[in-house]
Short mmCIF file of C-alpha atoms and ligand atoms in Angstrom, two decimals:
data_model
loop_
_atom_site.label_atom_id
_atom_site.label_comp_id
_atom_site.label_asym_id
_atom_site.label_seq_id
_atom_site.Cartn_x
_atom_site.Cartn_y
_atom_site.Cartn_z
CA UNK A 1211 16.29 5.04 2.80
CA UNK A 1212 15.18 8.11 4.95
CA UNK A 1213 11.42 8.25 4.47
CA UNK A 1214 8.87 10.89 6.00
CA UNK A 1215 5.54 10.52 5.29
CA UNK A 1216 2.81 13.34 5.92
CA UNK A 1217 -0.74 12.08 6.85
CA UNK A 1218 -1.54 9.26 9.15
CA UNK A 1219 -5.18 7.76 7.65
CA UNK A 1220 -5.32 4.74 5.73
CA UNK A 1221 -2.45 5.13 2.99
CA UNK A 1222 -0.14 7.28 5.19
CA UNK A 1223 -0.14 5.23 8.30
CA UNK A 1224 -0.11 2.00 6.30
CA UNK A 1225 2.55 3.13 3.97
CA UNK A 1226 5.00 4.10 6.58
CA UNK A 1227 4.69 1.54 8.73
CA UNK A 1228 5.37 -0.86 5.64
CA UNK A 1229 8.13 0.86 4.43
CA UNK A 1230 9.33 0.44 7.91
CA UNK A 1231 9.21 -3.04 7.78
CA UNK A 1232 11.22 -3.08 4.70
CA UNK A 1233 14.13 -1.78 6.71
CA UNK A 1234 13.71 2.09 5.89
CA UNK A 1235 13.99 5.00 8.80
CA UNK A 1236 10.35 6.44 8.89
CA UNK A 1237 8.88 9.02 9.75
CA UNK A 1238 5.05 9.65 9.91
CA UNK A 1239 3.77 13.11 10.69
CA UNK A 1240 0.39 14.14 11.40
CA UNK A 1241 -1.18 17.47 12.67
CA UNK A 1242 -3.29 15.84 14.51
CA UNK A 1243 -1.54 15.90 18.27
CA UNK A 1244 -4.35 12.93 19.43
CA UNK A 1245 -3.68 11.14 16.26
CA UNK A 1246 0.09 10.64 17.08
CA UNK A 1247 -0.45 10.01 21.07
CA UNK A 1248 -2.69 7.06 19.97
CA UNK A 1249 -0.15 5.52 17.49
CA UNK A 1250 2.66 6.44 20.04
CA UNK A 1251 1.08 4.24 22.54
CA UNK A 1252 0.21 1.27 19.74
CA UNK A 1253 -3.73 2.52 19.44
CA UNK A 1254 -4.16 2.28 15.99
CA UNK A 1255 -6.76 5.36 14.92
CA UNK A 1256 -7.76 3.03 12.01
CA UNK A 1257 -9.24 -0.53 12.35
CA UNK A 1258 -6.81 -2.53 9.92
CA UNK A 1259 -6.35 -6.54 9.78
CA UNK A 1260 -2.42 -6.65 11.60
CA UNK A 1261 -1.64 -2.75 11.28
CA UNK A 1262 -1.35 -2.61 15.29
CA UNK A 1263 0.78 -5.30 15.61
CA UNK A 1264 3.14 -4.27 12.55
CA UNK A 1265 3.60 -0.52 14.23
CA UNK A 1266 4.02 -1.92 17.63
CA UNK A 1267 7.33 -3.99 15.92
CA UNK A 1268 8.50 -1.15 14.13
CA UNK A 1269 8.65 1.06 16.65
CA UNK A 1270 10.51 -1.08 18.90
CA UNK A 1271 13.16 -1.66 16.45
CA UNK A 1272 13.81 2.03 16.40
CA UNK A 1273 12.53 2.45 12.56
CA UNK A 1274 9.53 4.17 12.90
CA UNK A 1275 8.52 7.75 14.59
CA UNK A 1276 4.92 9.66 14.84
CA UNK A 1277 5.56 12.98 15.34
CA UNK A 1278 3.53 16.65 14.87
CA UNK A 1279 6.84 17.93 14.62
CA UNK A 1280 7.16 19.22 10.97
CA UNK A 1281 10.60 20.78 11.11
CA UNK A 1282 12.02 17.34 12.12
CA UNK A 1283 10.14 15.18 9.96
CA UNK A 1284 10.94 17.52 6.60
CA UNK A 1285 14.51 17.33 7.88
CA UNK A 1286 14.43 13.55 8.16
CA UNK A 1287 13.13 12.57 4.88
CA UNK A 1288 15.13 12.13 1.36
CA UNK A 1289 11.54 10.86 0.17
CA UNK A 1290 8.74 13.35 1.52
CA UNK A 1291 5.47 11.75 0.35
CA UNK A 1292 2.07 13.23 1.01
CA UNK A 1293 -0.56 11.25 2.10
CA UNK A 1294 -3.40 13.72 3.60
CA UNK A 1295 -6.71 13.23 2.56
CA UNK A 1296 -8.81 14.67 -0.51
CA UNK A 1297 -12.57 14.86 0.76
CA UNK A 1298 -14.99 16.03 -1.87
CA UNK A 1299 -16.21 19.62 -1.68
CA UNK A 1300 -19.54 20.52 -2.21
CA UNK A 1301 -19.37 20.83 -6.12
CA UNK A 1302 -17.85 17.32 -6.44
CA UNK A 1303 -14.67 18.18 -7.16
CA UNK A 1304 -11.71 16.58 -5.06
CA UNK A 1305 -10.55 19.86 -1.86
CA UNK A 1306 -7.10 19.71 -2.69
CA UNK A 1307 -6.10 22.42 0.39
CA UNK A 1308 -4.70 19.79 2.57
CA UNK A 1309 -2.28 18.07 -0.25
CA UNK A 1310 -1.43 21.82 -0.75
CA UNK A 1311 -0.75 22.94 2.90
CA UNK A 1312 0.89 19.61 3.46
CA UNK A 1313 3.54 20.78 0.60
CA UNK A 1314 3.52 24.48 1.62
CA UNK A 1315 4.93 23.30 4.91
CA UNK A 1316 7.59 20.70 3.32
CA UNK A 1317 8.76 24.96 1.51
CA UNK A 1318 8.92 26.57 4.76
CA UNK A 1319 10.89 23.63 6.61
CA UNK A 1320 13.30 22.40 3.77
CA UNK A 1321 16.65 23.61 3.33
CA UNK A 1322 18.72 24.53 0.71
CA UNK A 1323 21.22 22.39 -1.06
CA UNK A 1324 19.17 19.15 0.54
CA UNK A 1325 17.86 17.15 -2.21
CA UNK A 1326 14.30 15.91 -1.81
CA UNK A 1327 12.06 14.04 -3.78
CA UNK A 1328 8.14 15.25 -2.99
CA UNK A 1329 5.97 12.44 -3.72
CA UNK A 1330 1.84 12.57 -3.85
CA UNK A 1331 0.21 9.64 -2.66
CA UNK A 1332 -2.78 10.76 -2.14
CA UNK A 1333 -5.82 10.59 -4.62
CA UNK A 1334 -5.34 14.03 -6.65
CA UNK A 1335 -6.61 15.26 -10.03
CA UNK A 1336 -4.23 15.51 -13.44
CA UNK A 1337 -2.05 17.87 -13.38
CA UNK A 1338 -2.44 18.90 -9.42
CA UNK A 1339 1.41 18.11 -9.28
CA UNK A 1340 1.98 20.93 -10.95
CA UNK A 1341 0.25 22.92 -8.42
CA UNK A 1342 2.19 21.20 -5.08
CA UNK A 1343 5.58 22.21 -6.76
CA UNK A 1344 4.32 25.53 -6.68
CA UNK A 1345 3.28 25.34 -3.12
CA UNK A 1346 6.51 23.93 -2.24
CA UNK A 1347 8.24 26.75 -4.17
CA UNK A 1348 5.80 29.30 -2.36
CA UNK A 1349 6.22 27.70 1.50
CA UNK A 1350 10.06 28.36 0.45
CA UNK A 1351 9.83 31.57 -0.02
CA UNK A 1352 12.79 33.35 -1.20
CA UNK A 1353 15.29 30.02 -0.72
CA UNK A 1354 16.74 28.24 -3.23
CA UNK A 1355 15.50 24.58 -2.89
CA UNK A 1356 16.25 21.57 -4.88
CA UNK A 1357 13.69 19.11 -5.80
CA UNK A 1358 11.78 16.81 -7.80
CA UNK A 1359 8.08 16.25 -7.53
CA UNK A 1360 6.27 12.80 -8.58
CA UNK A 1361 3.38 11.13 -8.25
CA UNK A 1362 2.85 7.34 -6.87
CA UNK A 1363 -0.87 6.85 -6.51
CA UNK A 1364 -1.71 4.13 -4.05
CA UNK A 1365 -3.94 0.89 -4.77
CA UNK A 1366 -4.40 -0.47 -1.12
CA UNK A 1367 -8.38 -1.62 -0.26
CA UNK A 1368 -9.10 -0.92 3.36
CA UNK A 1369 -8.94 -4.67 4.93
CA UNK A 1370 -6.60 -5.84 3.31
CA UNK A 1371 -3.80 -2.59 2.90
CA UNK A 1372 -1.05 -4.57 4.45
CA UNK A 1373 -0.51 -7.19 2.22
CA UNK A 1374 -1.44 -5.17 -0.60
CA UNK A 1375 1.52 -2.91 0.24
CA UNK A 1376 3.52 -6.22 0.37
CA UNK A 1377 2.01 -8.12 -2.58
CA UNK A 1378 0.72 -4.90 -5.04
CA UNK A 1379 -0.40 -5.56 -8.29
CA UNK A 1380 2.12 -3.05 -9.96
CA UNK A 1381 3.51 0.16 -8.79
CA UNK A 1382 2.79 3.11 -10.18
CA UNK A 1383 5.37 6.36 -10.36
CA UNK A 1384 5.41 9.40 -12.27
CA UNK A 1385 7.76 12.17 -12.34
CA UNK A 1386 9.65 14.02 -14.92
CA UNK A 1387 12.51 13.77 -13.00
CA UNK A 1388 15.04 10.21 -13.78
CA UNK A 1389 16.42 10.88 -10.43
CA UNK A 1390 13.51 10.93 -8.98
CA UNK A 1391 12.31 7.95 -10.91
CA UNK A 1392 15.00 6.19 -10.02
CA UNK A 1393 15.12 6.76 -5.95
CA UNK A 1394 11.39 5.14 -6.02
CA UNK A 1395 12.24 2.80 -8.48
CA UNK A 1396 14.91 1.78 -5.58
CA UNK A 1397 12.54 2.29 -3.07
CA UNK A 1398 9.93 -0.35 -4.55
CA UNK A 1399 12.70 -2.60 -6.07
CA UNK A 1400 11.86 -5.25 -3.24
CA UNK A 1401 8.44 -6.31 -4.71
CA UNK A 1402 8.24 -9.02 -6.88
CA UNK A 1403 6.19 -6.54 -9.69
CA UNK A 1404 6.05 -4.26 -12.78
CA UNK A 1405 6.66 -1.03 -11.95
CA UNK A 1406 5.14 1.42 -14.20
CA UNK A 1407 7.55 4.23 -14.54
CA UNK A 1408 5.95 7.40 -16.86
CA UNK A 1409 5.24 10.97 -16.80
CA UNK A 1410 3.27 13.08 -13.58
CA UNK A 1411 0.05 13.45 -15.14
CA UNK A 1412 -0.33 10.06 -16.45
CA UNK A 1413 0.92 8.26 -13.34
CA UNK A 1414 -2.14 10.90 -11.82
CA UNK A 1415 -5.12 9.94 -14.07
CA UNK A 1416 -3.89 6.36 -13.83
CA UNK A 1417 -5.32 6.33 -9.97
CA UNK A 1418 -8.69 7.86 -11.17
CA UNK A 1419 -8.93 5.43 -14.54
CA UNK A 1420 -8.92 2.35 -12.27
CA UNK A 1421 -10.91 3.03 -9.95
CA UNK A 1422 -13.43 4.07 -12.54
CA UNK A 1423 -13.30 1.17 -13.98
CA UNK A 1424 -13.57 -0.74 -11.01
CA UNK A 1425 -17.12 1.14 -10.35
CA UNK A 1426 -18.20 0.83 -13.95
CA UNK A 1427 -17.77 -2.94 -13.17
CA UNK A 1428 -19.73 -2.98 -10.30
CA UNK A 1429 -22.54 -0.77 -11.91
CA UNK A 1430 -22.80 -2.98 -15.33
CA UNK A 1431 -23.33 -6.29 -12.91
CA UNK A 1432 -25.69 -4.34 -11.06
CA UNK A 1433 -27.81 -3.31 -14.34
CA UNK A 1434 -27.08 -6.68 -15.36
CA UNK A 1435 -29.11 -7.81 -12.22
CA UNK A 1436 -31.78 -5.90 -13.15
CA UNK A 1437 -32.17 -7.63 -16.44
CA UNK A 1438 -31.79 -10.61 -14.47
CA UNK A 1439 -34.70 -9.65 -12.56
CA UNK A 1440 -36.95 -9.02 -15.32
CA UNK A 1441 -36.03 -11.89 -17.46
CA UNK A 1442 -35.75 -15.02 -14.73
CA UNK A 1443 -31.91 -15.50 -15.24
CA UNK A 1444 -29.56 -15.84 -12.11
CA UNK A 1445 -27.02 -12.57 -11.95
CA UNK A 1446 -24.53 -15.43 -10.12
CA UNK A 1447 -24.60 -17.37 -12.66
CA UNK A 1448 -23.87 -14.62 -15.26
CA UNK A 1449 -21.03 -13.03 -13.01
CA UNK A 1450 -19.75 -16.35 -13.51
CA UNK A 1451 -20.13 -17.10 -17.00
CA UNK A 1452 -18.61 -13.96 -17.81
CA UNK A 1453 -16.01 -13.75 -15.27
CA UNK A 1454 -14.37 -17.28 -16.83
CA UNK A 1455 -13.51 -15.02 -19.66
CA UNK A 1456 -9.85 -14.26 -18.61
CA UNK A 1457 -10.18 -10.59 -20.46
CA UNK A 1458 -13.20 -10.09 -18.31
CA UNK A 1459 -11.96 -11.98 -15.02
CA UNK A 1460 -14.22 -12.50 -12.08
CA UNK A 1461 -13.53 -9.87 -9.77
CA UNK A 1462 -15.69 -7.19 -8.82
CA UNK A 1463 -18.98 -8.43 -10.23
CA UNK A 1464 -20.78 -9.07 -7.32
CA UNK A 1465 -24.18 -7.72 -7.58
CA UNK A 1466 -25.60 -5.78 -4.31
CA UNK A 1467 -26.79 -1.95 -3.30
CA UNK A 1468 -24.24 -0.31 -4.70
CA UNK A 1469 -20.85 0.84 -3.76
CA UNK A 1470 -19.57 3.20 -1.50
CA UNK A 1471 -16.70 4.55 0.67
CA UNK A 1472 -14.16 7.39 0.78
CA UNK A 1473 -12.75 6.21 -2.84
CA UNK A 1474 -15.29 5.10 -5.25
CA UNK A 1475 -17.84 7.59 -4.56
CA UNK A 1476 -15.86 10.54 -4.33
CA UNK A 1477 -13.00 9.44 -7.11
CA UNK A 1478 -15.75 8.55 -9.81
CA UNK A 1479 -16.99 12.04 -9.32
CA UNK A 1480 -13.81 13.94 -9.53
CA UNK A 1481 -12.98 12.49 -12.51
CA UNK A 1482 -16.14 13.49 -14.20
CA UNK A 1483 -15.76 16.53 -13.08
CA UNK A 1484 -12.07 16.43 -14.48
CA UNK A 1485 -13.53 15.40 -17.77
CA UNK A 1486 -16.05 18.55 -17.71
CA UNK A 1487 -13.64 20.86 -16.91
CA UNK A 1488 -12.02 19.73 -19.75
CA UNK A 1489 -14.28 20.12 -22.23
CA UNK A 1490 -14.96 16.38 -22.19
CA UNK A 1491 -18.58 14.73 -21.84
CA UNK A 1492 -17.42 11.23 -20.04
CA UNK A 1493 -21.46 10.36 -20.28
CA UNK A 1494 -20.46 6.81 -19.34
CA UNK A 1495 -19.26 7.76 -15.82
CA UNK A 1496 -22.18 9.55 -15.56
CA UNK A 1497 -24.30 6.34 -16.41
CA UNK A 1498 -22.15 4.56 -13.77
CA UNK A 1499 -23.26 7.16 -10.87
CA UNK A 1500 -26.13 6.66 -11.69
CA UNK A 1501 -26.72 3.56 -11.93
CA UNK A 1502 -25.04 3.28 -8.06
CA UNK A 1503 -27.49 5.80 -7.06
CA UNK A 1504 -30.45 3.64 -8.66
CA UNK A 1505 -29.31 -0.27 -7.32
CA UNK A 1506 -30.07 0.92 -3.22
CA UNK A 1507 -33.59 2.38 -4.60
CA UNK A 1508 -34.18 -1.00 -6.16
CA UNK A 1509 -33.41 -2.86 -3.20
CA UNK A 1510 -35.76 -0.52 -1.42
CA UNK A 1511 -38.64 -0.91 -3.74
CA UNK A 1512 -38.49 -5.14 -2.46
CA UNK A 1513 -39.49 -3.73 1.03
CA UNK A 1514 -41.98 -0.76 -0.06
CA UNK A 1515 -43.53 -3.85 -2.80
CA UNK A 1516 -44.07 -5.81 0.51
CA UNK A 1517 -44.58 -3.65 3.46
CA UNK A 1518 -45.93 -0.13 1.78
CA UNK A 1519 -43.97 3.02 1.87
CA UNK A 1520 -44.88 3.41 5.90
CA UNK A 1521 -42.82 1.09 8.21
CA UNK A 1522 -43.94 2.04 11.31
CA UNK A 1523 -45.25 -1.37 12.43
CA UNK A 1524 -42.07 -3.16 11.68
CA UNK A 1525 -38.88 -4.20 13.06
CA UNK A 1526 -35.81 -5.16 11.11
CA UNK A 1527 -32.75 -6.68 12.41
CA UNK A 1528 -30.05 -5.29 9.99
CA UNK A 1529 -26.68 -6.89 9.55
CA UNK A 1530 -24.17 -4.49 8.72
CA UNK A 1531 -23.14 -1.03 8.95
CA UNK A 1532 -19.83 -0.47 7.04
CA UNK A 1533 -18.94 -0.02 3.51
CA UNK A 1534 -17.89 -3.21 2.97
CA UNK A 1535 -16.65 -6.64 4.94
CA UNK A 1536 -13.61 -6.60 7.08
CA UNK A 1537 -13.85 -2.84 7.83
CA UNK A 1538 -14.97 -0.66 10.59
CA UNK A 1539 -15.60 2.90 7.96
CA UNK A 1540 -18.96 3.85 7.61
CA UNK A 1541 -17.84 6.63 5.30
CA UNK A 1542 -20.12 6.84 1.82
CA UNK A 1543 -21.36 3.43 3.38
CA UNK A 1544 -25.07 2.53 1.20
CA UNK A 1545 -25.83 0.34 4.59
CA UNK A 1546 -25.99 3.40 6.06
CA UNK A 1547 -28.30 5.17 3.54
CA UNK A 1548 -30.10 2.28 3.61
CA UNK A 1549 -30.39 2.43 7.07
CA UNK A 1550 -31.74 6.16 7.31
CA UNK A 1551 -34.04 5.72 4.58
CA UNK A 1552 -36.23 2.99 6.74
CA UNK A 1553 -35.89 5.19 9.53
CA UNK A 1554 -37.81 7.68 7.90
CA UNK A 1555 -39.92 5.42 6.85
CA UNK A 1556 -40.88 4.47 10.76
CA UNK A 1557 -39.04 1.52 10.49
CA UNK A 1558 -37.31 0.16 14.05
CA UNK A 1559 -34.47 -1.60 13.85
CA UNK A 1560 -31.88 -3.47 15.84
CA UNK A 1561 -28.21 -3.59 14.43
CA UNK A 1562 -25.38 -5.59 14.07
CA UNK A 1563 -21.43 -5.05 12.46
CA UNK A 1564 -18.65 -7.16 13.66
CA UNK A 1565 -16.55 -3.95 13.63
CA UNK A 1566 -18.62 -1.04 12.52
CA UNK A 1567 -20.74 -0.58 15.53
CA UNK A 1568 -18.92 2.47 17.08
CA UNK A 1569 -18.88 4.43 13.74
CA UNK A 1570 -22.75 3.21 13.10
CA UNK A 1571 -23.92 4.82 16.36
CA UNK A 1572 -22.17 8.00 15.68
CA UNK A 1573 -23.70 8.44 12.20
CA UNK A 1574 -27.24 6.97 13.47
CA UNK A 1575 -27.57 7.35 16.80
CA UNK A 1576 -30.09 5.84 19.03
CA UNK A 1577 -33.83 7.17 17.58
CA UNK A 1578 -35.62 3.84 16.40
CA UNK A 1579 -32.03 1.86 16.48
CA UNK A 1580 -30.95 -0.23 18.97
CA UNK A 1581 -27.23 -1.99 18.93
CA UNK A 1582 -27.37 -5.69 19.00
CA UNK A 1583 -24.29 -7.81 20.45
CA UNK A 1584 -24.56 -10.72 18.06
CA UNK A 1585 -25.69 -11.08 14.94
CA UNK A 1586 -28.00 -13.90 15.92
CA UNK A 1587 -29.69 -11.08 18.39
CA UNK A 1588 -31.12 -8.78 15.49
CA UNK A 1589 -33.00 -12.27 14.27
CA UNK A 1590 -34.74 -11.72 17.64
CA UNK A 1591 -38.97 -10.64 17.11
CA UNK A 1592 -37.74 -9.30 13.73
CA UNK A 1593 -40.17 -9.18 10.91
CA UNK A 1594 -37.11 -9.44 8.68
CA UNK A 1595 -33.44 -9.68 8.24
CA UNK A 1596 -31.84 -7.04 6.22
CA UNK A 1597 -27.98 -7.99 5.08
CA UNK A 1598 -26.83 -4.66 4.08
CA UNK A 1599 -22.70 -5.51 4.38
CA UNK A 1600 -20.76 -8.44 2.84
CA UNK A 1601 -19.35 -10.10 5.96
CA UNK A 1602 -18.25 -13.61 5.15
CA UNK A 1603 -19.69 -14.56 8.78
CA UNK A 1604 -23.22 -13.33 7.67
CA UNK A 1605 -22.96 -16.00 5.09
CA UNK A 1606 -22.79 -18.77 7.22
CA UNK A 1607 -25.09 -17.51 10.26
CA UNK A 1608 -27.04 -20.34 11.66
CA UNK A 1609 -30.51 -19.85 9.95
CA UNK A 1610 -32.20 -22.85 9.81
CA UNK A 1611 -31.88 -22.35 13.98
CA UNK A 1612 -32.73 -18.19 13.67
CA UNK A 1613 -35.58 -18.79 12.31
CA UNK A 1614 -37.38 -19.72 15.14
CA UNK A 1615 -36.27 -16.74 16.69
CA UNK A 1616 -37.95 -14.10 13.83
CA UNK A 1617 -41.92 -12.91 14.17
CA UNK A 1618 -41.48 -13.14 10.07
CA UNK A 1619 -38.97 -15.69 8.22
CA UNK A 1620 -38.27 -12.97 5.58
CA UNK A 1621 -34.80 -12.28 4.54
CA UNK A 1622 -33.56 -9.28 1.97
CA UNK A 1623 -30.47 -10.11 1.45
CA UNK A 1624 -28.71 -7.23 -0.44
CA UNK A 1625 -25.37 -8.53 -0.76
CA UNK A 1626 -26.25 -11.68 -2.18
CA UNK A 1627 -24.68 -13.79 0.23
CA UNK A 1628 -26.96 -16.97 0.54
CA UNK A 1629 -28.82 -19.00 -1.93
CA UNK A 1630 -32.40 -18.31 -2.67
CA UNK A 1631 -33.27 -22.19 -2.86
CA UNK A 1632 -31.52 -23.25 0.33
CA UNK A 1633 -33.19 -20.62 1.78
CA UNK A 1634 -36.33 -21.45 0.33
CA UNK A 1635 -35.91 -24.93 1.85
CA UNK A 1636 -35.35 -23.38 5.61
CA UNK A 1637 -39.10 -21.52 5.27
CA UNK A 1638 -37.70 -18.16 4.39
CA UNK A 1639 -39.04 -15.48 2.01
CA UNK A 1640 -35.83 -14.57 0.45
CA UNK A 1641 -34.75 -11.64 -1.72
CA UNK A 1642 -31.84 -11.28 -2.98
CA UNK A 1643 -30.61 -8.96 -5.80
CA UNK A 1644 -31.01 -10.52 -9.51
CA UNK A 1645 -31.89 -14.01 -8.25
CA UNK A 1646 -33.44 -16.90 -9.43
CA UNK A 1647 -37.18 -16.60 -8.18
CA UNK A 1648 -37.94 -19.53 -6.07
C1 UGA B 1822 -10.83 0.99 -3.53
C2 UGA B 1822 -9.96 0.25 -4.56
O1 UGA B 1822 -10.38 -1.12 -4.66
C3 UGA B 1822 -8.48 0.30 -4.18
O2 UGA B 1822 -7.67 -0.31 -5.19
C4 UGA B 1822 -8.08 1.78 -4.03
O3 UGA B 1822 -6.72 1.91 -3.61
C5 UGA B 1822 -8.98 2.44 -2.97
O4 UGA B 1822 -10.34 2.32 -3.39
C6 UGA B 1822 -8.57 3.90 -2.87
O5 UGA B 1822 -8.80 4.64 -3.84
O6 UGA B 1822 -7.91 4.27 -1.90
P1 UGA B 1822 -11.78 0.39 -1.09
O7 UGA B 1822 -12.46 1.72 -1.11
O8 UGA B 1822 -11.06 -0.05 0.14
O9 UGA B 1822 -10.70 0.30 -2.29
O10 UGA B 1822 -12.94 -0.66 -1.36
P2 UGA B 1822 -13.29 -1.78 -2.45
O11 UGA B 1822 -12.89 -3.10 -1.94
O12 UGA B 1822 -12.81 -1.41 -3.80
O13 UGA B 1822 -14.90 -1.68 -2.43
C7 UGA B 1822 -15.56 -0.47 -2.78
C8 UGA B 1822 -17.06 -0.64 -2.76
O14 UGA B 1822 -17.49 -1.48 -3.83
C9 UGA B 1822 -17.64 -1.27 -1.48
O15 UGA B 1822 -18.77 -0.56 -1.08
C10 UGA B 1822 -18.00 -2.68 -1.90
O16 UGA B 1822 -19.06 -3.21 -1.15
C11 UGA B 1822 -18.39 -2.46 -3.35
N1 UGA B 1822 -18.25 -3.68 -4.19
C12 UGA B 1822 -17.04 -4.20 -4.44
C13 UGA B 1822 -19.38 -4.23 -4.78
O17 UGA B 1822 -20.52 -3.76 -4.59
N2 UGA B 1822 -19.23 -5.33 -5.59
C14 UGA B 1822 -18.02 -5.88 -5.85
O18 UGA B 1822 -17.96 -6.88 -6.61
C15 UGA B 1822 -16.90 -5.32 -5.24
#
């Protein structure tokens, strides 16, 4: 199939080249002239696990072209999807005047009596596709196009988007359009899944209802570790317990600081702010943003209960910058937070991300933090240890040998990575998040 896809971040760029890889003729467009030079010459602008690699092979078998040139890449494309990004604006709400200028320009270039099916992958509120076939219709102008619009919400976690694409859970499309349904149904027809095939507006809201309910997850272990924490029970052991429950399962009930991100964050906010708009008080979402906003003040509290509120004689080594493991986006990140909350607090601290560092120094800069090599080196004169990302490697660090290394064996360990007895047994003073006291 001819495939053009608009917007080169995470689902764009990932997308395409997948589809690529499938066989289809791609074509990824972005605005952004440096944004295509890099990917031209096989510099990914995103770190992803294999993505350089799998554009490198594309390209060379001829399926796969970045371009900023809009007229060719509309022209190219029986499936146009849109994959720009949806930032928050400053009420909340998702800025939808990229997805809209994105399908404005898919008007001006498309021709008449060329069938296209417009498909949003990006994040967007009910009933916005409503809106981009009215942008397409406007960017037209006085032509008479024909096309569809639909909506296939992507489900890829940075990390891990490749085989994700290649091994998703189901596949999502909505349209009101059976031809339309159909060409995507073809499209996906290669993955061994369900395909969900239903109207635009569900196919939307379906996007924002599971990553809600991936949050509220996250939030009720993290309240749950908070009982934990008053009562003497062991939050691991609870995730565990009720993770066997195959209704419950045991993902995502890992008790830390909270999430973050460019999805979470921002998509558990739009949809309250969906729900308000219409007339809806989702009072549960608002219990799970705030309950997020709560779990990194908790974690806090362990320091100010030990150190005071003033941090000025102190030195932390700090093990992790990004949102989560395997990433190098700092964006929404609570390490981050975190990490500028101590500052203030006088704290100097030496950090260390096995991918993150780049993005950490932009967002931090150099005042109090310095930028270890290792993460053995921020163990180095430290009066603590402060695991604020869940790197597997972070896990397994050496300590009973970085010990000797610290001014302090004290560990916080806010992604509960190690085990409060073992590290009991090494000398530490350990905190974790909803852990047995030792
Ligand atoms: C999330 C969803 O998982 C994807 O399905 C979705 O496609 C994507 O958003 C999106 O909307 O584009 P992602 O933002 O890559 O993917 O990250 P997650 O792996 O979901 O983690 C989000 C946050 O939750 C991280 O800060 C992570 O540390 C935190 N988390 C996750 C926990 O605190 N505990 C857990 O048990 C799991």
């Amino acid at each position: 199939m001819k495939i053009t896809l608009i917007g080169t971040g995470y689902v764009g760029l990932v997308s395409g080249a997948v589809f690529a890889d499938w066989g289809h003729d791609v074509v990824c467009l972005d605005i952004d002239e440096k944004k295509i030079e890099m990917i031209k010459k096989g510099i990914m602008p995103i770190y992803e696990e294999g993505l350089e690699e799998l554009v490198a092979r594309v390209i060379s078998d001829g399926r796969f072209i970045a371009t900023t040139d809009y007229e060719m890449a509309v022209e190219h494309g029986e499936l146009v999807f849109i994959c720009v990004g949806t930032p928050s604006n400053e009420s909340g709400a998702a800025d939808l005047s990229y997805v809209y200028s994105a399908a404005e320009s898919i008007g001006k270039y498309m021709k008449e009596g060329e069938y296209k099916v417009i498909i949003t992958k990006s994040t967007v509120p009910v009933k916005t596709n409503e809106s981009v076939e009215a942008s397409v219709r406007k960017g037209g102008g006085t032509k008479k196009l024909d096309f569809d619009v639909a909506s296939n919400p992507e489900f890829l976690r940075e990390g891990t988007s490749i085989y994700d694409a290649n091994n998703a859970d189901r596949v999502v499309i909505g349209s009101q359009s059976k031809k339309a349904l159909d060409l995507l149904e073809t499209l996906y027809s290669q993955l061994q899944t369900t395909i969900v095939k239903t109207d635009l507006a569900s196919a939307e809201l379906i996007k924002y209802a599971a990553n809600a309910f991936l949050a509220t997850k996250i939030s009720f272990i993290n309240e749950i570790s908070q009982i934990c924490e008053r009562t003497g029970a062991d939050v691991k052991s609870v995730a565990l317990g009720m993770g066997l429950d195959n209704r419950i399962g045991p993902k995502f009930l890992n008790a830390g600081i909270g999430y973050g991100g460019s999805c979470f964050p921002k998509d558990v906010e739009a949809l309250y702010r969906t729900s308000s708009q219409n007339f809806y008080d989702f009072r549960l979402l608002r219990g799970v943003m705030d309950a997020n906003e709560r779990q990194k003040h908790y974690f806090l509290e362990k320091l100010w209960d030990k150190y005071g509120t003033n941090l000025s004689k102190y030195n932390f080594g700090i093990l992790g910058a990004a949102f989560k493991n395997d990433t190098d986006d700092t964006r929404k990140s609570v390490a981050i937070e975190i990490i500028k909350i101590l500052r203030g607090s006088g704290a100097k601290m030496k950090l260390f991300d096995p991918a993150a560092m780049e993005n950490a120094k932009k967002e931090l800069g150099n005042e109090y933090i310095t930028y270890a090599k290792s993460a053995e080196e921020v163990f180095e004169k430290a009066d603590a240890v402060i695991i604020l990302t869940e790197w597997k490697e972070f896990g397994s660090l050496d300590y009973k040998n970085l010990a000797s290394k610290m001014k302090e064996k004290v560990v916080f360990d806010g992604r509960n990575l190690l085990e409060p007895k073992e590290m009991k047994a090494l000398g530490y003073e350990y905190f974790g998040i909803g852990r047995h006291r030792v």
